[in-house]
């Protein structure tokens, strides 16, 4: 396991500790977590919330797919993926960095660590 995958497992462990007593894990847990990385810089984040400060190149690309914050044909809300949230924290300070330069680990469901396939929106974005 590389350090990026390790960071995903650590993040999941933290969530599992936090929600150990959860009566409604499906509601409490984020659906997906993933690690975005660019050499030494890496960020684990989760799906769900949308960042009010979105990197310009992310915003531009997502807008060519649909309306940010609205559900798309693949079933996901555009801009709410773990890939978007994690990469945003890298891209925000690097406005000239191409989206394709950001790498990702396998996305996982933090409750079970099941692997999650990259959705159509994210395949088109990165
Ligand atoms: Zn996605």
PDB file of C-alpha atoms and ligand atoms in Angstrom:
ATOM      1  CA  UNK A   1       0.000   0.000   0.000  1.00  0.00           C
ATOM      2  CA  UNK A   2       1.423   3.419  -0.902  1.00  0.00           C
ATOM      3  CA  UNK A   3       1.151   6.513   1.323  1.00  0.00           C
ATOM      4  CA  UNK A   4      -1.844   7.846  -0.595  1.00  0.00           C
ATOM      5  CA  UNK A   5      -3.832   4.645  -0.083  1.00  0.00           C
ATOM      6  CA  UNK A   6      -2.712   4.643   3.531  1.00  0.00           C
ATOM      7  CA  UNK A   7      -4.140   8.141   3.924  1.00  0.00           C
ATOM      8  CA  UNK A   8      -7.506   6.873   2.628  1.00  0.00           C
ATOM      9  CA  UNK A   9      -7.481   4.036   5.167  1.00  0.00           C
ATOM     10  CA  UNK A  10      -6.603   6.451   7.998  1.00  0.00           C
ATOM     11  CA  UNK A  11      -9.445   8.758   7.003  1.00  0.00           C
ATOM     12  CA  UNK A  12     -11.874   5.813   6.956  1.00  0.00           C
ATOM     13  CA  UNK A  13     -10.650   4.687  10.389  1.00  0.00           C
ATOM     14  CA  UNK A  14     -11.333   8.161  11.739  1.00  0.00           C
ATOM     15  CA  UNK A  15     -14.877   8.089  10.360  1.00  0.00           C
ATOM     16  CA  UNK A  16     -15.420   4.598  11.725  1.00  0.00           C
ATOM     17  CA  UNK A  17     -14.385   5.752  15.197  1.00  0.00           C
ATOM     18  CA  UNK A  18     -16.593   8.805  14.917  1.00  0.00           C
ATOM     19  CA  UNK A  19     -19.662   6.842  13.835  1.00  0.00           C
ATOM     20  CA  UNK A  20     -19.087   3.681  15.866  1.00  0.00           C
ATOM     21  CA  UNK A  21     -22.334   4.172  17.772  1.00  0.00           C
ATOM     22  CA  UNK A  22     -24.228   5.472  14.766  1.00  0.00           C
ATOM     23  CA  UNK A  23     -27.835   4.314  14.544  1.00  0.00           C
ATOM     24  CA  UNK A  24     -28.092   5.411  10.932  1.00  0.00           C
ATOM     25  CA  UNK A  25     -24.719   4.757   9.260  1.00  0.00           C
ATOM     26  CA  UNK A  26     -26.086   5.273   5.761  1.00  0.00           C
ATOM     27  CA  UNK A  27     -26.993   8.822   6.666  1.00  0.00           C
ATOM     28  CA  UNK A  28     -23.952   9.651   8.792  1.00  0.00           C
ATOM     29  CA  UNK A  29     -21.135   8.305   6.626  1.00  0.00           C
ATOM     30  CA  UNK A  30     -20.086  10.054   3.442  1.00  0.00           C
ATOM     31  CA  UNK A  31     -20.744   7.751   0.477  1.00  0.00           C
ATOM     32  CA  UNK A  32     -17.204   7.872  -0.875  1.00  0.00           C
ATOM     33  CA  UNK A  33     -13.698   8.975   0.057  1.00  0.00           C
ATOM     34  CA  UNK A  34     -10.643   9.299  -2.164  1.00  0.00           C
ATOM     35  CA  UNK A  35      -7.135  10.712  -2.091  1.00  0.00           C
ATOM     36  CA  UNK A  36      -6.086  13.248  -4.746  1.00  0.00           C
ATOM     37  CA  UNK A  37      -2.353  13.663  -5.154  1.00  0.00           C
ATOM     38  CA  UNK A  38       0.300  15.607  -6.995  1.00  0.00           C
ATOM     39  CA  UNK A  39       3.783  14.457  -6.045  1.00  0.00           C
ATOM     40  CA  UNK A  40       4.256  15.413  -2.373  1.00  0.00           C
ATOM     41  CA  UNK A  41       0.903  17.137  -1.984  1.00  0.00           C
ATOM     42  CA  UNK A  42      -2.063  14.913  -1.194  1.00  0.00           C
ATOM     43  CA  UNK A  43      -5.534  15.421   0.180  1.00  0.00           C
ATOM     44  CA  UNK A  44      -8.189  12.931   1.266  1.00  0.00           C
ATOM     45  CA  UNK A  45     -11.740  14.185   1.128  1.00  0.00           C
ATOM     46  CA  UNK A  46     -15.264  12.899   0.960  1.00  0.00           C
ATOM     47  CA  UNK A  47     -18.274  13.139  -1.309  1.00  0.00           C
ATOM     48  CA  UNK A  48     -21.278  15.217  -0.391  1.00  0.00           C
ATOM     49  CA  UNK A  49     -20.706  18.810   0.421  1.00  0.00           C
ATOM     50  CA  UNK A  50     -19.862  21.259  -2.308  1.00  0.00           C
ATOM     51  CA  UNK A  51     -17.071  23.771  -1.796  1.00  0.00           C
ATOM     52  CA  UNK A  52     -18.155  27.392  -2.167  1.00  0.00           C
ATOM     53  CA  UNK A  53     -14.605  28.178  -3.315  1.00  0.00           C
ATOM     54  CA  UNK A  54     -14.102  26.007  -6.335  1.00  0.00           C
ATOM     55  CA  UNK A  55     -10.900  26.141  -8.383  1.00  0.00           C
ATOM     56  CA  UNK A  56     -11.499  28.008 -11.620  1.00  0.00           C
ATOM     57  CA  UNK A  57     -10.369  25.153 -13.897  1.00  0.00           C
ATOM     58  CA  UNK A  58     -12.660  22.716 -12.049  1.00  0.00           C
ATOM     59  CA  UNK A  59     -15.598  25.075 -12.263  1.00  0.00           C
ATOM     60  CA  UNK A  60     -14.991  25.629 -15.973  1.00  0.00           C
ATOM     61  CA  UNK A  61     -14.732  21.930 -16.781  1.00  0.00           C
ATOM     62  CA  UNK A  62     -17.729  20.885 -14.688  1.00  0.00           C
ATOM     63  CA  UNK A  63     -19.839  23.565 -16.351  1.00  0.00           C
ATOM     64  CA  UNK A  64     -19.250  21.900 -19.724  1.00  0.00           C
ATOM     65  CA  UNK A  65     -20.834  18.701 -18.351  1.00  0.00           C
ATOM     66  CA  UNK A  66     -23.891  20.203 -16.709  1.00  0.00           C
ATOM     67  CA  UNK A  67     -25.073  22.376 -13.871  1.00  0.00           C
ATOM     68  CA  UNK A  68     -22.954  22.171 -10.716  1.00  0.00           C
ATOM     69  CA  UNK A  69     -25.091  20.962  -7.824  1.00  0.00           C
ATOM     70  CA  UNK A  70     -27.626  19.213 -10.082  1.00  0.00           C
ATOM     71  CA  UNK A  71     -28.010  15.485 -10.639  1.00  0.00           C
ATOM     72  CA  UNK A  72     -26.580  14.168 -13.919  1.00  0.00           C
ATOM     73  CA  UNK A  73     -27.377  11.070 -15.997  1.00  0.00           C
ATOM     74  CA  UNK A  74     -24.853   8.929 -14.097  1.00  0.00           C
ATOM     75  CA  UNK A  75     -26.883   9.468 -10.923  1.00  0.00           C
ATOM     76  CA  UNK A  76     -24.375  11.669  -9.111  1.00  0.00           C
ATOM     77  CA  UNK A  77     -24.746  15.336  -8.299  1.00  0.00           C
ATOM     78  CA  UNK A  78     -22.268  17.267 -10.424  1.00  0.00           C
ATOM     79  CA  UNK A  79     -19.423  18.621  -8.293  1.00  0.00           C
ATOM     80  CA  UNK A  80     -20.267  16.602  -5.188  1.00  0.00           C
ATOM     81  CA  UNK A  81     -17.875  13.723  -5.779  1.00  0.00           C
ATOM     82  CA  UNK A  82     -14.979  12.955  -3.454  1.00  0.00           C
ATOM     83  CA  UNK A  83     -12.686  13.406  -6.470  1.00  0.00           C
ATOM     84  CA  UNK A  84     -13.867  16.989  -6.938  1.00  0.00           C
ATOM     85  CA  UNK A  85     -13.613  17.923  -3.264  1.00  0.00           C
ATOM     86  CA  UNK A  86     -10.162  16.391  -2.767  1.00  0.00           C
ATOM     87  CA  UNK A  87      -8.616  17.720  -5.987  1.00  0.00           C
ATOM     88  CA  UNK A  88     -10.128  21.147  -5.378  1.00  0.00           C
ATOM     89  CA  UNK A  89      -7.813  21.646  -2.421  1.00  0.00           C
ATOM     90  CA  UNK A  90      -4.821  21.035  -4.689  1.00  0.00           C
ATOM     91  CA  UNK A  91      -6.091  22.935  -7.742  1.00  0.00           C
ATOM     92  CA  UNK A  92      -7.285  26.012  -5.864  1.00  0.00           C
ATOM     93  CA  UNK A  93      -3.713  27.195  -5.228  1.00  0.00           C
ATOM     94  CA  UNK A  94      -2.485  26.166  -8.675  1.00  0.00           C
ATOM     95  CA  UNK A  95      -4.762  27.904 -11.185  1.00  0.00           C
ATOM     96  CA  UNK A  96      -2.516  26.929 -14.131  1.00  0.00           C
ATOM     97  CA  UNK A  97      -2.417  23.237 -13.302  1.00  0.00           C
ATOM     98  CA  UNK A  98      -4.263  20.966 -15.743  1.00  0.00           C
ATOM     99  CA  UNK A  99      -6.959  18.776 -14.241  1.00  0.00           C
ATOM    100  CA  UNK A 100      -5.378  15.734 -15.872  1.00  0.00           C
ATOM    101  CA  UNK A 101      -2.218  16.213 -13.793  1.00  0.00           C
ATOM    102  CA  UNK A 102      -4.042  15.312 -10.567  1.00  0.00           C
ATOM    103  CA  UNK A 103      -3.908  11.624  -9.665  1.00  0.00           C
ATOM    104  CA  UNK A 104      -6.352   9.633  -7.548  1.00  0.00           C
ATOM    105  CA  UNK A 105      -6.318   6.483  -5.498  1.00  0.00           C
ATOM    106  CA  UNK A 106      -9.190   4.024  -5.785  1.00  0.00           C
ATOM    107  CA  UNK A 107     -12.271   5.591  -4.236  1.00  0.00           C
ATOM    108  CA  UNK A 108     -13.773   3.673  -1.323  1.00  0.00           C
ATOM    109  CA  UNK A 109     -16.905   3.484   0.741  1.00  0.00           C
ATOM    110  CA  UNK A 110     -15.541   4.419   4.187  1.00  0.00           C
ATOM    111  CA  UNK A 111     -17.958   2.219   6.128  1.00  0.00           C
ATOM    112  CA  UNK A 112     -16.988  -1.010   4.356  1.00  0.00           C
ATOM    113  CA  UNK A 113     -13.854  -0.036   2.353  1.00  0.00           C
ATOM    114  CA  UNK A 114     -15.573  -1.392  -0.739  1.00  0.00           C
ATOM    115  CA  UNK A 115     -14.033  -0.060  -3.973  1.00  0.00           C
ATOM    116  CA  UNK A 116     -16.092   2.491  -5.867  1.00  0.00           C
ATOM    117  CA  UNK A 117     -15.758   2.951  -9.615  1.00  0.00           C
ATOM    118  CA  UNK A 118     -15.052   6.407 -10.996  1.00  0.00           C
ATOM    119  CA  UNK A 119     -18.300   7.985 -12.202  1.00  0.00           C
ATOM    120  CA  UNK A 120     -18.845   9.345 -15.721  1.00  0.00           C
ATOM    121  CA  UNK A 121     -18.615  12.959 -14.563  1.00  0.00           C
ATOM    122  CA  UNK A 122     -15.214  12.382 -12.983  1.00  0.00           C
ATOM    123  CA  UNK A 123     -13.942  10.386 -15.970  1.00  0.00           C
ATOM    124  CA  UNK A 124     -14.769  13.370 -18.159  1.00  0.00           C
ATOM    125  CA  UNK A 125     -13.393  15.912 -15.699  1.00  0.00           C
ATOM    126  CA  UNK A 126      -9.942  14.507 -14.900  1.00  0.00           C
TER     127      UNK A 126
HETATM  128 ZN1  LIG B   1     -17.551  11.309  -9.647  1.00  0.00          ZN
END
